[in-house]
Amino acid sequence: MTLPKSLQNVVDGFSSLPGIGPKSAQRLAFYLLRMPKDDVLRFSKALVGLKEKTQICKLCFNVGDSDLCEVCGDSTRDRKTVCVVESPLDVLALEKANYKGIYHVLHGVINPIAGIGPEEIFIQQLFDRLDDSSSGITEIILANNTSLEGESTAIYIHNEIKKKHGNNIRVTRIGKGLPIGADIEYADEGTLNDALRGRISYSA
């Protein structure tokens, strides 16, 4: 049986998303077909709004409703401490662990096999923040995931900071609690809290 083109288009759209196979895509498409029209319209409007209204923070590259994210716009945050993460999902996880500093979101990791170098993610922008004498940053917490690519990215950042700033900026790595290969976004709040409190000076 061949699906109607309008339905197949939705199936193809869902199939293009990570973690959704053909059967799951079909189930989701048929679920939408059974939904009331008003609910489907609200859903489609939300998807359009996602692309049109979500902005990238001009300072830390987190996501937000304006060009300055909620964290960067909060005057009560500790602006001397910057936690470097791979994605906005990591920010959400660390916020639940009561981290009180600010962030820098890389939007990826260095992965030469996939053709991703430092220029393809927001690493240079981190260095630019450190070069700004008015930033007042004294510590960088490397909270990259513990994958091979995450560690390679952490080493690169550490070496570049030490090369330019020496010991003027403390570079630490989140500590105990995260197993090798673990993703920050999936860790529970207690584990992340322990990892932040147990962070150690980083040496590549």
XYZ file of N, CA and C in Angstrom:
612
model
N 0.843 -1.210 0.000
C 0.000 0.000 0.000
C 0.874 1.254 0.000
N 0.537 2.177 -0.863
C 1.254 3.445 -0.922
C 0.477 4.497 -0.136
N 1.160 5.189 0.740
C 0.510 6.222 1.542
C 0.165 7.433 0.681
N -0.907 8.145 1.022
C -1.194 9.404 0.327
C 0.015 10.342 0.427
N 0.245 11.102 -0.607
C 1.436 11.957 -0.657
C 1.509 12.912 0.537
N 0.350 13.477 0.929
C 0.339 14.417 2.053
C 0.779 13.737 3.343
N 0.399 12.463 3.504
C 0.780 11.710 4.699
C 2.243 11.284 4.624
N 2.684 10.856 3.433
C 4.066 10.427 3.257
C 5.037 11.581 3.499
N 4.628 12.786 3.117
C 5.484 13.952 3.360
C 5.739 14.158 4.849
N 4.699 13.941 5.671
C 4.846 14.074 7.122
C 5.730 12.958 7.664
N 5.525 11.733 7.160
C 6.369 10.597 7.564
C 7.830 10.897 7.248
N 8.094 11.405 6.063
C 9.470 11.736 5.666
C 10.059 12.814 6.572
N 9.216 13.772 6.955
C 9.684 14.827 7.851
C 10.095 14.285 9.201
N 9.262 13.424 9.787
C 9.609 12.821 11.075
C 10.830 11.907 10.948
N 10.943 11.184 9.835
C 12.072 10.260 9.638
C 13.405 10.988 9.585
N 13.375 12.253 9.226
C 14.622 13.021 9.126
C 15.150 13.439 10.496
N 14.332 13.266 11.543
C 14.758 13.640 12.891
C 15.610 12.538 13.505
N 16.624 12.900 14.305
C 17.487 11.882 14.923
C 16.707 11.005 15.897
N 16.962 9.693 15.828
C 16.347 8.760 16.774
C 14.956 8.296 16.387
N 14.439 8.756 15.254
C 13.101 8.339 14.812
C 13.225 7.520 13.533
N 12.876 6.238 13.637
C 12.930 5.345 12.495
C 11.652 5.411 11.674
N 11.591 4.660 10.560
C 10.423 4.697 9.668
C 9.108 4.342 10.357
N 9.110 3.298 11.193
C 7.869 2.878 11.857
C 7.390 3.924 12.858
N 8.322 4.475 13.634
C 7.953 5.529 14.582
C 7.422 6.752 13.842
N 8.041 7.066 12.712
C 7.599 8.209 11.913
C 6.177 7.994 11.404
N 5.874 6.772 10.987
C 4.517 6.467 10.523
C 3.505 6.604 11.651
N 3.848 6.088 12.830
C 2.930 6.173 13.971
C 2.646 7.628 14.338
N 3.695 8.458 14.331
C 3.513 9.875 14.653
C 2.643 10.579 13.612
N 2.867 10.247 12.347
C 2.087 10.873 11.277
C 0.609 10.500 11.393
N 0.331 9.223 11.659
C -1.061 8.791 11.806
C -1.694 9.376 13.068
N -0.869 9.578 14.112
C -1.386 10.206 15.326
C -1.827 11.640 15.026
N -1.004 12.361 14.263
C -1.371 13.725 13.873
C -2.638 13.733 13.027
N -2.772 12.727 12.183
C -3.953 12.635 11.318
C -5.232 12.496 12.141
N -5.120 11.810 13.283
C -6.294 11.593 14.141
C -6.564 12.776 15.075
N -5.592 13.649 15.248
C -5.753 14.791 16.154
C -6.764 15.799 15.606
N -7.462 16.518 16.496
C -8.345 17.598 16.028
C -7.546 18.633 15.230
N -8.188 19.201 14.231
C -7.505 20.142 13.343
C -6.896 21.315 14.113
N -7.611 21.836 15.119
C -7.102 22.973 15.896
C -5.801 22.626 16.614
N -5.699 21.390 17.124
C -4.478 20.958 17.810
C -3.313 20.862 16.836
N -3.601 20.356 15.634
C -2.551 20.250 14.612
C -2.083 21.644 14.194
N -3.018 22.565 14.067
C -2.653 23.936 13.692
C -1.794 24.597 14.766
N -2.140 24.351 16.049
C -1.332 24.903 17.144
C 0.077 24.322 17.119
N 0.153 23.020 16.830
C 1.452 22.346 16.768
C 2.296 22.904 15.624
N 1.679 23.061 14.463
C 2.424 23.582 13.307
C 2.859 25.027 13.543
N 2.006 25.800 14.225
C 2.356 27.187 14.545
C 3.533 27.238 15.509
N 3.557 26.288 16.458
C 4.672 26.227 17.413
C 5.978 25.905 16.697
N 5.928 25.025 15.688
C 7.130 24.671 14.930
C 7.655 25.873 14.143
N 6.737 26.623 13.543
C 7.149 27.823 12.801
C 7.750 28.847 13.764
N 7.108 28.991 14.937
C 7.619 29.920 15.942
C 8.994 29.535 16.445
N 9.246 28.227 16.501
C 10.559 27.727 16.920
C 11.664 28.309 16.050
N 11.437 28.317 14.747
C 12.449 28.816 13.816
C 12.461 30.342 13.725
N 11.294 30.954 13.856
C 11.213 32.401 13.651
C 11.557 33.214 14.893
N 11.285 32.659 16.084
C 11.400 33.461 17.304
C 12.546 33.064 18.229
N 13.013 31.829 18.132
C 14.124 31.418 18.989
C 15.412 32.069 18.494
N 16.143 32.706 19.409
C 17.374 33.393 19.031
C 18.579 32.794 19.751
N 19.741 33.018 19.171
C 20.999 32.594 19.781
C 21.591 33.784 20.527
N 21.924 33.579 21.801
C 22.475 34.651 22.635
C 23.774 35.183 22.030
N 23.873 36.493 21.928
C 25.049 37.112 21.312
C 26.293 37.005 22.187
N 26.104 36.659 23.463
C 27.242 36.571 24.377
C 27.710 35.133 24.583
N 26.785 34.238 24.944
C 27.193 32.868 25.304
C 26.748 31.811 24.301
N 25.869 32.181 23.344
C 25.385 31.282 22.295
C 24.418 30.209 22.804
N 23.826 30.468 23.971
C 22.694 29.674 24.428
C 21.461 30.114 23.628
N 20.348 29.409 23.770
C 19.120 29.814 23.095
C 18.285 30.697 24.015
N 17.461 31.556 23.420
C 16.623 32.441 24.222
C 15.552 33.100 23.383
N 14.767 33.960 24.021
C 13.701 34.682 23.328
C 14.186 36.006 22.750
N 15.400 36.418 23.116
C 15.971 37.659 22.588
C 17.453 37.432 22.322
N 18.162 38.493 21.931
C 19.578 38.323 21.599
C 20.460 38.186 22.837
N 19.857 38.254 24.024
C 20.557 37.982 25.277
C 19.731 36.949 26.038
N 20.325 35.792 26.328
C 19.558 34.715 26.960
C 19.219 35.056 28.412
N 18.372 34.238 29.008
C 17.907 34.471 30.376
C 19.064 34.506 31.371
N 20.046 33.621 31.188
C 21.180 33.562 32.115
C 22.045 34.812 31.989
N 22.401 35.179 30.770
C 23.266 36.346 30.572
C 22.576 37.645 30.983
N 21.251 37.655 30.952
C 20.515 38.840 31.354
C 20.260 38.931 32.846
N 20.708 37.926 33.598
C 20.483 37.879 35.047
C 21.674 38.507 35.773
N 21.458 39.654 36.388
C 22.546 40.392 37.043
C 23.046 39.721 38.315
N 22.327 38.710 38.806
C 22.741 38.047 40.050
C 23.730 36.911 39.803
N 23.993 36.570 38.553
C 24.886 35.442 38.264
C 26.341 35.813 38.533
N 27.139 34.781 38.856
C 28.580 34.950 39.049
C 29.242 35.044 37.677
N 29.627 36.242 37.276
C 30.169 36.453 35.937
C 31.669 36.189 35.842
N 32.272 35.825 36.947
C 33.693 35.486 36.924
C 33.922 34.042 36.483
N 32.872 33.227 36.559
C 32.987 31.801 36.266
C 32.165 31.448 35.040
N 32.826 30.873 34.032
C 32.156 30.485 32.794
C 32.250 28.973 32.629
N 31.105 28.338 32.490
C 31.049 26.892 32.274
C 30.884 26.634 30.780
N 31.830 25.912 30.197
C 31.816 25.627 28.763
C 31.109 24.294 28.526
N 30.051 24.327 27.710
C 29.267 23.121 27.428
C 29.116 22.937 25.925
N 28.664 21.749 25.543
C 28.545 21.442 24.124
C 27.236 21.908 23.509
N 26.142 21.908 24.292
C 24.839 22.244 23.721
C 23.941 22.936 24.740
N 22.896 23.629 24.265
C 21.942 24.249 25.186
C 21.272 23.243 26.118
N 21.159 21.985 25.713
C 20.584 20.959 26.586
C 21.443 20.763 27.829
N 22.759 20.934 27.684
C 23.656 20.833 28.841
C 23.413 21.982 29.816
N 23.079 23.153 29.284
C 22.754 24.298 30.146
C 21.540 23.970 31.007
N 20.513 23.395 30.401
C 19.310 23.023 31.151
C 19.646 22.062 32.281
N 20.509 21.080 31.994
C 20.885 20.096 33.012
C 21.654 20.745 34.157
N 22.598 21.625 33.834
C 23.419 22.267 34.865
C 22.621 23.279 35.681
N 21.614 23.893 35.079
C 20.748 24.805 35.826
C 20.004 24.050 36.926
N 19.601 22.816 36.639
C 18.913 21.999 37.642
C 19.850 21.617 38.784
N 21.165 21.641 38.499
C 22.162 21.319 39.530
C 22.579 22.567 40.312
N 21.856 23.673 40.103
C 22.064 24.921 40.856
C 23.412 25.593 40.598
N 23.938 25.435 39.401
C 25.136 26.183 39.011
C 24.774 27.666 38.936
N 25.619 28.537 39.479
C 25.295 29.958 39.594
C 26.142 30.870 38.710
N 27.056 30.292 37.932
C 27.867 31.111 37.042
C 27.169 31.347 35.713
N 27.947 31.683 34.685
C 27.411 31.871 33.340
C 27.993 30.789 32.432
N 27.630 30.812 31.158
C 27.969 29.715 30.258
C 28.644 30.204 28.974
N 29.213 29.215 28.273
C 29.581 29.401 26.876
C 29.216 28.100 26.167
N 28.334 28.204 25.171
C 27.824 27.019 24.476
C 28.556 26.862 23.142
N 29.240 25.748 22.980
C 30.058 25.521 21.785
C 29.239 25.111 20.562
N 28.100 24.474 20.793
C 27.283 23.906 19.713
C 28.058 22.834 18.941
N 28.704 21.952 19.690
C 29.399 20.840 19.060
C 30.745 20.562 19.700
N 31.495 19.675 19.063
C 32.839 19.308 19.511
C 33.758 19.245 18.302
N 35.046 19.324 18.567
C 36.023 19.129 17.493
C 36.011 17.656 17.102
N 35.799 17.392 15.829
C 35.735 16.014 15.335
C 36.296 15.971 13.915
N 37.623 15.804 13.783
C 38.256 15.833 12.461
C 37.682 14.808 11.488
N 37.266 13.638 11.997
C 36.717 12.598 11.121
C 35.449 13.094 10.432
N 34.660 13.880 11.162
C 33.422 14.432 10.601
C 33.653 15.787 9.930
N 34.912 16.206 9.862
C 35.230 17.478 9.229
C 34.886 18.693 10.067
N 34.831 18.510 11.392
C 34.492 19.619 12.292
C 35.748 20.062 13.033
N 36.239 21.239 12.697
C 37.394 21.807 13.378
C 36.965 22.904 14.331
N 37.904 23.565 14.990
C 37.573 24.651 15.921
C 36.769 25.773 15.267
N 36.971 25.972 13.960
C 36.288 27.069 13.265
C 34.808 26.797 13.057
N 34.405 25.523 13.129
C 33.007 25.170 12.873
C 32.126 25.275 14.112
N 32.725 25.461 15.284
C 31.949 25.638 16.510
C 32.372 26.947 17.178
N 31.715 27.323 18.273
C 31.932 28.647 18.865
C 33.079 28.661 19.877
N 34.265 28.239 19.429
C 35.438 28.257 20.306
C 36.129 29.619 20.279
N 36.327 30.170 19.105
C 37.015 31.460 19.005
C 36.267 32.534 19.790
N 34.947 32.441 19.800
C 34.142 33.422 20.536
C 34.404 33.335 22.037
N 34.720 32.133 22.529
C 35.104 31.976 23.934
C 36.418 32.702 24.196
N 37.386 32.508 23.311
C 38.679 33.179 23.465
C 38.518 34.702 23.390
N 37.607 35.160 22.533
C 37.349 36.604 22.429
C 36.807 37.151 23.752
N 35.953 36.367 24.412
C 35.414 36.801 25.713
C 36.539 36.929 26.740
N 37.482 36.009 26.697
C 38.599 36.043 27.640
C 39.547 37.196 27.342
N 39.658 37.547 26.066
C 40.543 38.651 25.679
C 39.976 40.012 26.073
N 38.669 40.058 26.316
C 38.022 41.314 26.707
C 38.324 41.589 28.180
N 39.128 42.597 28.429
C 39.574 42.887 29.799
C 38.427 43.260 30.728
N 37.310 43.694 30.169
C 36.173 44.091 31.001
C 35.306 42.909 31.424
N 35.603 41.712 30.901
C 34.754 40.552 31.200
C 34.882 40.102 32.653
N 36.079 40.267 33.233
C 36.289 39.876 34.625
C 36.308 38.379 34.861
N 36.435 37.588 33.808
C 36.406 36.125 33.936
C 37.699 35.625 34.575
N 37.572 34.810 35.613
C 38.747 34.266 36.306
C 38.818 32.743 36.251
N 37.698 32.094 35.900
C 37.711 30.625 35.842
C 36.874 30.121 34.673
N 37.421 29.131 33.982
C 36.707 28.405 32.936
C 36.505 26.974 33.426
N 35.249 26.551 33.506
C 34.941 25.160 33.856
C 34.651 24.409 32.565
N 35.462 23.414 32.260
C 35.243 22.608 31.063
C 34.252 21.501 31.398
N 33.036 21.630 30.884
C 31.991 20.637 31.137
C 31.618 19.916 29.856
N 32.627 19.689 29.010
C 32.401 18.890 27.811
C 32.025 17.473 28.224
N 31.287 16.788 27.353
C 30.988 15.391 27.619
C 32.283 14.585 27.647
N 32.234 13.416 28.292
C 33.459 12.636 28.494
C 33.745 11.670 27.348
N 33.226 11.972 26.165
C 33.542 11.191 24.969
C 34.947 11.544 24.498
N 35.469 10.783 23.548
C 36.795 11.062 22.989
C 36.834 12.460 22.379
N 35.768 12.819 21.642
C 35.713 14.137 21.009
C 35.584 15.249 22.054
N 34.809 14.969 23.101
C 34.656 15.952 24.174
C 35.966 16.223 24.883
N 36.716 15.156 25.153
C 38.014 15.313 25.811
C 39.002 16.039 24.903
N 38.986 15.708 23.617
C 39.886 16.380 22.671
C 39.588 17.873 22.598
N 38.313 18.212 22.628
C 37.908 19.617 22.606
C 38.353 20.327 23.877
N 38.192 19.659 25.017
C 38.613 20.231 26.307
C 40.120 20.485 26.318
N 40.887 19.539 25.799
C 42.347 19.688 25.745
C 42.732 20.879 24.868
N 42.074 20.998 23.724
C 42.369 22.108 22.813
C 42.094 23.450 23.494
N 40.933 23.568 24.127
C 40.572 24.822 24.801
C 41.565 25.136 25.914
N 41.884 24.123 26.730
C 42.836 24.310 27.832
C 44.173 24.828 27.315
N 44.705 24.169 26.293
C 46.028 24.536 25.781
C 46.048 25.955 25.211
N 44.985 26.330 24.509
C 44.925 27.672 23.926
C 44.827 28.749 25.007
N 44.041 28.474 26.045
C 43.906 29.454 27.134
C 45.228 29.620 27.874
N 45.879 28.495 28.181
C 47.145 28.555 28.912
C 48.235 29.235 28.082
N 48.189 29.010 26.771
C 49.180 29.615 25.883
C 49.071 31.146 25.900
N 47.864 31.654 25.976
C 47.646 33.098 25.892
C 47.538 33.780 27.253
N 46.963 33.067 28.242
C 46.677 33.718 29.529
C 47.468 33.147 30.704
N 48.239 32.087 30.455
C 49.021 31.493 31.537
C 48.151 31.093 32.708
N 48.564 31.486 33.904
C 47.809 31.151 35.114
C 46.838 32.251 35.539
N 46.656 33.250 34.688
C 45.732 34.337 35.032
C 44.275 33.880 35.016
N 44.016 32.835 34.243
C 42.669 32.260 34.209
C 42.758 30.800 34.631
N 42.008 30.455 35.653
C 41.990 29.082 36.144
C 41.124 28.227 35.215
N 41.657 27.092 34.792
C 40.900 26.166 33.949
C 40.662 24.889 34.742
N 39.386 24.548 34.939
C 39.040 23.349 35.701
C 38.185 22.419 34.852
N 38.114 21.168 35.296
C 37.280 20.147 34.627
C 36.306 19.621 35.660
N 35.048 19.420 35.258
C 34.093 18.876 36.211
C 34.616 17.554 36.752
N 34.374 17.308 38.031
C 35.025 16.209 38.737
C 34.267 14.907 38.747
N 34.286 14.257 39.892
C 33.762 12.903 40.049
C 32.283 12.809 39.694
N 31.864 11.600 39.396
C 30.442 11.342 39.214
C 30.038 11.031 37.793
N 30.749 11.569 36.807
C 30.380 11.316 35.422
C 31.237 10.201 34.838
N 30.631 9.081 34.448
C 31.407 7.991 33.866
C 31.943 8.356 32.487
N 32.988 7.641 32.064
C 33.570 7.884 30.747
C 32.504 7.678 29.675
N 32.410 8.621 28.752
C 31.453 8.524 27.656
C 30.082 9.080 27.974
N 29.888 9.592 29.199
C 28.563 10.075 29.599
C 28.268 11.444 28.998
N 26.992 11.683 28.695
C 26.542 12.983 28.208
C 25.985 13.796 29.367
N 26.359 15.067 29.418
C 25.921 15.957 30.493
C 24.394 16.012 30.583
N 23.730 16.115 29.432
C 22.283 16.344 29.436
C 21.497 15.199 30.066
N 22.096 13.986 30.132
C 21.376 12.840 30.685
C 21.719 12.566 32.148
N 22.655 13.309 32.709
C 23.061 13.079 34.101
C 22.011 13.649 35.056
N 21.844 12.997 36.217
C 20.876 13.504 37.186
C 21.462 14.696 37.940
N 20.578 15.434 38.622
C 20.980 16.678 39.283
C 22.045 16.448 40.352
N 21.889 15.375 41.132
C 22.851 15.092 42.199
C 24.236 14.806 41.659
N 24.300 14.022 40.581
C 25.585 13.695 39.959
C 26.263 14.953 39.430
N 25.499 15.809 38.770
C 26.068 17.046 38.233
C 26.516 17.982 39.347
N 25.746 18.032 40.423
C 26.120 18.877 41.556
C 27.443 18.420 42.150
N 27.605 17.093 42.305
C 28.863 16.534 42.813
C 30.012 16.839 41.857
N 29.735 16.712 40.553
C 30.774 16.944 39.549
C 31.237 18.396 39.555
N 30.305 19.326 39.741
C 30.665 20.749 39.788
C 31.464 21.076 41.042
N 30.993 20.567 42.178
C 31.682 20.856 43.442
C 33.045 20.171 43.499
N 33.165 19.042 42.800
C 34.417 18.294 42.837
C 35.341 18.591 41.679
N 35.096 19.716 40.977
C 35.935 20.029 39.816
C 37.388 20.233 40.237
N 38.285 19.885 39.323
C 39.716 19.928 39.613
C 40.429 20.787 38.572
N 41.588 21.305 38.941
C 42.398 22.049 37.978
C 42.737 21.130 36.829
N 42.589 21.636 35.614
C 42.738 20.797 34.433
C 44.129 20.946 33.851
N 44.734 19.818 33.519
C 46.034 19.842 32.851
C 46.010 18.830 31.733
N 46.281 19.287 30.528
C 46.215 18.409 29.359
C 47.472 17.565 29.247
